[in-house]
Amino acid sequence: MRALTSSTTARKNSEHTTSLRDALWEWVARPTHYVAVRRLRTIAQEQDLPALVAMLHPDVAVAVTSTRGGHEKTVVARGARDAAPVLLHGFRGGPGVDVAERSVDGQAGLVMRSGDEVTAMITVDFTGRLVSLVWVRLHPDHLHHGNAYWFAD
């Protein structure tokens, strides 16, 4: 019985250390991620393909989720060669379109607006210093679940 208790205690201590380590890493890396997200936005808006590809992990995935008429559809581009054109197209923007860095789902992200309407919410994940996942959620259906404070100026 004593061995079981020691084993359980060790596992709980290990889980606590891991979560503490993860929380500490998040606190340390957070400003770096915000700077990297800003750089991603700037490069994509400038339509700088070579700089964008250099920023992407070779196995990057860009997932675009759209909801229309109650139906959700996600399209994924994988690999820097396929993902970069999707990002360039998405960030091309147009008159009245604004993309700003914001905290999205508790991490560095972007919010796209057309006038006063939020049209997309974008989260960005990293592997080391390279962008490994960009998740674009289109259409306000995804944005009305008590998350309006994320988008305040």
mmCIF file of C-alpha atoms in Angstrom:
data_model
loop_
_atom_site.group_PDB
_atom_site.id
_atom_site.type_symbol
_atom_site.label_atom_id
_atom_site.label_comp_id
_atom_site.label_asym_id
_atom_site.label_seq_id
_atom_site.Cartn_x
_atom_site.Cartn_y
_atom_site.Cartn_z
ATOM 1 C CA MET A 1 0.000 0.000 0.000
ATOM 2 C CA ARG A 2 2.838 2.386 0.816
ATOM 3 C CA ALA A 3 4.417 1.877 -2.639
ATOM 4 C CA LEU A 4 1.106 2.731 -4.313
ATOM 5 C CA THR A 5 0.801 5.921 -2.253
ATOM 6 C CA SER A 6 4.381 6.952 -3.086
ATOM 7 C CA SER A 7 3.761 6.261 -6.763
ATOM 8 C CA THR A 8 0.549 8.299 -6.747
ATOM 9 C CA THR A 9 2.223 11.177 -4.916
ATOM 10 C CA ALA A 10 5.154 11.168 -7.355
ATOM 11 C CA ARG A 11 2.762 11.247 -10.335
ATOM 12 C CA LYS A 12 0.796 14.160 -8.827
ATOM 13 C CA ASN A 13 4.040 16.057 -8.141
ATOM 14 C CA SER A 14 5.185 15.374 -11.712
ATOM 15 C CA GLU A 15 1.859 16.643 -13.118
ATOM 16 C CA HIS A 16 2.128 19.767 -10.955
ATOM 17 C CA THR A 17 5.718 20.381 -12.071
ATOM 18 C CA THR A 18 4.747 19.919 -15.720
ATOM 19 C CA SER A 19 1.830 22.343 -15.472
ATOM 20 C CA LEU A 20 3.990 24.823 -13.558
ATOM 21 C CA ARG A 21 6.714 24.454 -16.210
ATOM 22 C CA ASP A 22 4.129 24.975 -18.986
ATOM 23 C CA ALA A 23 2.696 28.036 -17.243
ATOM 24 C CA LEU A 24 6.166 29.504 -16.742
ATOM 25 C CA TRP A 25 7.070 28.875 -20.384
ATOM 26 C CA GLU A 26 3.827 30.539 -21.516
ATOM 27 C CA TRP A 27 4.603 33.573 -19.361
ATOM 28 C CA VAL A 28 8.159 33.829 -20.726
ATOM 29 C CA ALA A 29 7.249 33.137 -24.381
ATOM 30 C CA ARG A 30 4.082 35.242 -24.537
ATOM 31 C CA PRO A 31 5.729 38.552 -25.571
ATOM 32 C CA THR A 32 7.802 36.685 -28.167
ATOM 33 C CA HIS A 33 4.656 35.137 -29.638
ATOM 34 C CA TYR A 34 2.920 38.507 -29.887
ATOM 35 C CA VAL A 35 5.943 39.936 -31.717
ATOM 36 C CA ALA A 36 5.991 36.904 -34.056
ATOM 37 C CA VAL A 37 2.252 37.253 -34.776
ATOM 38 C CA ARG A 38 2.773 40.936 -35.606
ATOM 39 C CA ARG A 39 5.623 39.964 -37.929
ATOM 40 C CA LEU A 40 3.432 37.320 -39.609
ATOM 41 C CA ARG A 41 0.686 39.899 -40.176
ATOM 42 C CA THR A 42 3.095 42.487 -41.546
ATOM 43 C CA ILE A 43 4.845 40.083 -43.919
ATOM 44 C CA ALA A 44 1.561 38.629 -45.189
ATOM 45 C CA GLN A 45 0.028 42.066 -45.726
ATOM 46 C CA GLU A 46 3.151 43.178 -47.604
ATOM 47 C CA GLN A 47 2.708 40.062 -49.802
ATOM 48 C CA ASP A 48 6.359 39.058 -49.179
ATOM 49 C CA LEU A 49 6.306 35.375 -50.194
ATOM 50 C CA PRO A 50 10.002 34.541 -49.472
ATOM 51 C CA ALA A 51 9.883 36.114 -45.989
ATOM 52 C CA LEU A 52 6.582 34.379 -45.236
ATOM 53 C CA VAL A 53 7.866 30.948 -46.288
ATOM 54 C CA ALA A 54 10.958 31.495 -44.096
ATOM 55 C CA MET A 55 8.669 32.084 -41.119
ATOM 56 C CA LEU A 56 6.645 28.899 -41.631
ATOM 57 C CA HIS A 57 7.495 25.466 -40.268
ATOM 58 C CA PRO A 58 7.933 22.997 -43.158
ATOM 59 C CA ASP A 59 4.899 21.029 -41.865
ATOM 60 C CA VAL A 60 2.737 24.100 -41.158
ATOM 61 C CA ALA A 61 -1.029 23.756 -41.429
ATOM 62 C CA VAL A 62 -3.429 26.574 -42.235
ATOM 63 C CA ALA A 63 -6.986 25.605 -41.303
ATOM 64 C CA VAL A 64 -9.823 27.823 -42.474
ATOM 65 C CA THR A 65 -13.177 27.128 -40.807
ATOM 66 C CA SER A 66 -16.288 28.734 -42.236
ATOM 67 C CA THR A 67 -19.894 28.542 -41.133
ATOM 68 C CA ARG A 68 -22.691 29.259 -43.557
ATOM 69 C CA GLY A 69 -26.307 28.395 -43.018
ATOM 70 C CA GLY A 70 -25.478 26.447 -39.869
ATOM 71 C CA HIS A 71 -23.016 24.159 -41.676
ATOM 72 C CA GLU A 72 -19.376 24.213 -40.711
ATOM 73 C CA LYS A 73 -16.635 23.405 -43.197
ATOM 74 C CA THR A 74 -12.891 23.360 -42.626
ATOM 75 C CA VAL A 75 -10.314 23.400 -45.398
ATOM 76 C CA VAL A 76 -6.663 22.731 -44.533
ATOM 77 C CA ALA A 77 -3.534 23.664 -46.490
ATOM 78 C CA ARG A 78 -0.468 21.719 -45.359
ATOM 79 C CA GLY A 79 3.202 22.500 -45.867
ATOM 80 C CA ALA A 80 4.804 25.903 -46.387
ATOM 81 C CA ARG A 81 4.459 25.715 -50.189
ATOM 82 C CA ASP A 82 0.662 25.312 -50.021
ATOM 83 C CA ALA A 83 0.029 27.362 -46.871
ATOM 84 C CA ALA A 84 1.869 30.551 -47.893
ATOM 85 C CA PRO A 85 -0.426 31.411 -50.856
ATOM 86 C CA VAL A 86 -3.498 30.875 -48.645
ATOM 87 C CA LEU A 87 -2.110 33.324 -46.086
ATOM 88 C CA LEU A 88 -1.123 35.864 -48.743
ATOM 89 C CA HIS A 89 -4.608 35.708 -50.249
ATOM 90 C CA GLY A 90 -6.307 36.015 -46.865
ATOM 91 C CA PHE A 91 -4.224 38.989 -45.777
ATOM 92 C CA ARG A 92 -4.517 40.838 -49.080
ATOM 93 C CA GLY A 93 -7.502 42.597 -47.575
ATOM 94 C CA GLY A 94 -9.237 45.458 -49.288
ATOM 95 C CA PRO A 95 -10.847 48.807 -48.589
ATOM 96 C CA GLY A 96 -12.086 49.051 -45.013
ATOM 97 C CA VAL A 97 -10.442 45.770 -43.927
ATOM 98 C CA ASP A 98 -8.320 45.978 -40.783
ATOM 99 C CA VAL A 99 -6.248 43.224 -39.170
ATOM 100 C CA ALA A 100 -5.062 43.781 -35.595
ATOM 101 C CA GLU A 101 -3.120 41.775 -33.038
ATOM 102 C CA ARG A 102 -5.348 40.651 -30.204
ATOM 103 C CA SER A 103 -5.481 37.934 -27.590
ATOM 104 C CA VAL A 104 -7.599 35.172 -29.104
ATOM 105 C CA ASP A 105 -8.450 32.117 -27.014
ATOM 106 C CA GLY A 106 -5.874 33.289 -24.474
ATOM 107 C CA GLN A 107 -2.969 33.406 -26.904
ATOM 108 C CA ALA A 108 -1.420 35.705 -29.466
ATOM 109 C CA GLY A 109 -3.749 36.065 -32.413
ATOM 110 C CA LEU A 110 -5.322 38.347 -34.966
ATOM 111 C CA VAL A 111 -8.771 39.771 -35.517
ATOM 112 C CA MET A 112 -9.928 40.848 -38.950
ATOM 113 C CA ARG A 113 -12.626 43.492 -39.294
ATOM 114 C CA SER A 114 -14.511 44.921 -42.201
ATOM 115 C CA GLY A 115 -15.773 48.248 -40.920
ATOM 116 C CA ASP A 116 -17.218 47.554 -37.477
ATOM 117 C CA GLU A 117 -17.921 43.868 -38.181
ATOM 118 C CA VAL A 118 -15.534 41.162 -36.989
ATOM 119 C CA THR A 119 -15.122 38.871 -39.997
ATOM 120 C CA ALA A 120 -12.373 36.511 -38.837
ATOM 121 C CA MET A 121 -10.557 35.374 -35.741
ATOM 122 C CA ILE A 122 -7.071 33.938 -36.274
ATOM 123 C CA THR A 123 -4.952 31.951 -33.829
ATOM 124 C CA VAL A 124 -1.305 31.156 -34.420
ATOM 125 C CA ASP A 125 0.742 28.338 -32.867
ATOM 126 C CA PHE A 126 4.500 27.890 -32.998
ATOM 127 C CA THR A 127 7.075 25.144 -33.018
ATOM 128 C CA GLY A 128 10.156 26.902 -31.741
ATOM 129 C CA ARG A 129 10.291 30.182 -33.663
ATOM 130 C CA LEU A 130 8.397 28.923 -36.702
ATOM 131 C CA VAL A 131 4.665 29.170 -37.306
ATOM 132 C CA SER A 132 3.270 25.625 -37.161
ATOM 133 C CA LEU A 133 -0.506 26.237 -37.220
ATOM 134 C CA VAL A 134 -2.731 29.085 -38.333
ATOM 135 C CA TRP A 135 -6.422 28.608 -37.633
ATOM 136 C CA VAL A 136 -8.746 31.082 -39.313
ATOM 137 C CA ARG A 137 -12.357 31.115 -38.137
ATOM 138 C CA LEU A 138 -14.536 33.011 -40.594
ATOM 139 C CA HIS A 139 -17.967 34.510 -40.007
ATOM 140 C CA PRO A 140 -19.284 35.956 -36.764
ATOM 141 C CA ASP A 141 -21.165 32.770 -35.768
ATOM 142 C CA HIS A 142 -17.944 31.642 -34.064
ATOM 143 C CA LEU A 143 -17.476 34.952 -32.331
ATOM 144 C CA HIS A 144 -20.676 35.483 -30.350
ATOM 145 C CA HIS A 145 -20.093 33.264 -27.327
ATOM 146 C CA GLY A 146 -19.173 35.906 -24.754
ATOM 147 C CA ASN A 147 -15.857 36.680 -26.402
ATOM 148 C CA ALA A 148 -16.481 40.272 -27.479
ATOM 149 C CA TYR A 149 -13.931 41.624 -24.984
ATOM 150 C CA TRP A 150 -11.151 40.041 -27.046
ATOM 151 C CA PHE A 151 -11.816 42.452 -29.844
ATOM 152 C CA ALA A 152 -11.921 45.743 -27.981
ATOM 153 C CA ASP A 153 -9.544 48.417 -29.218
#
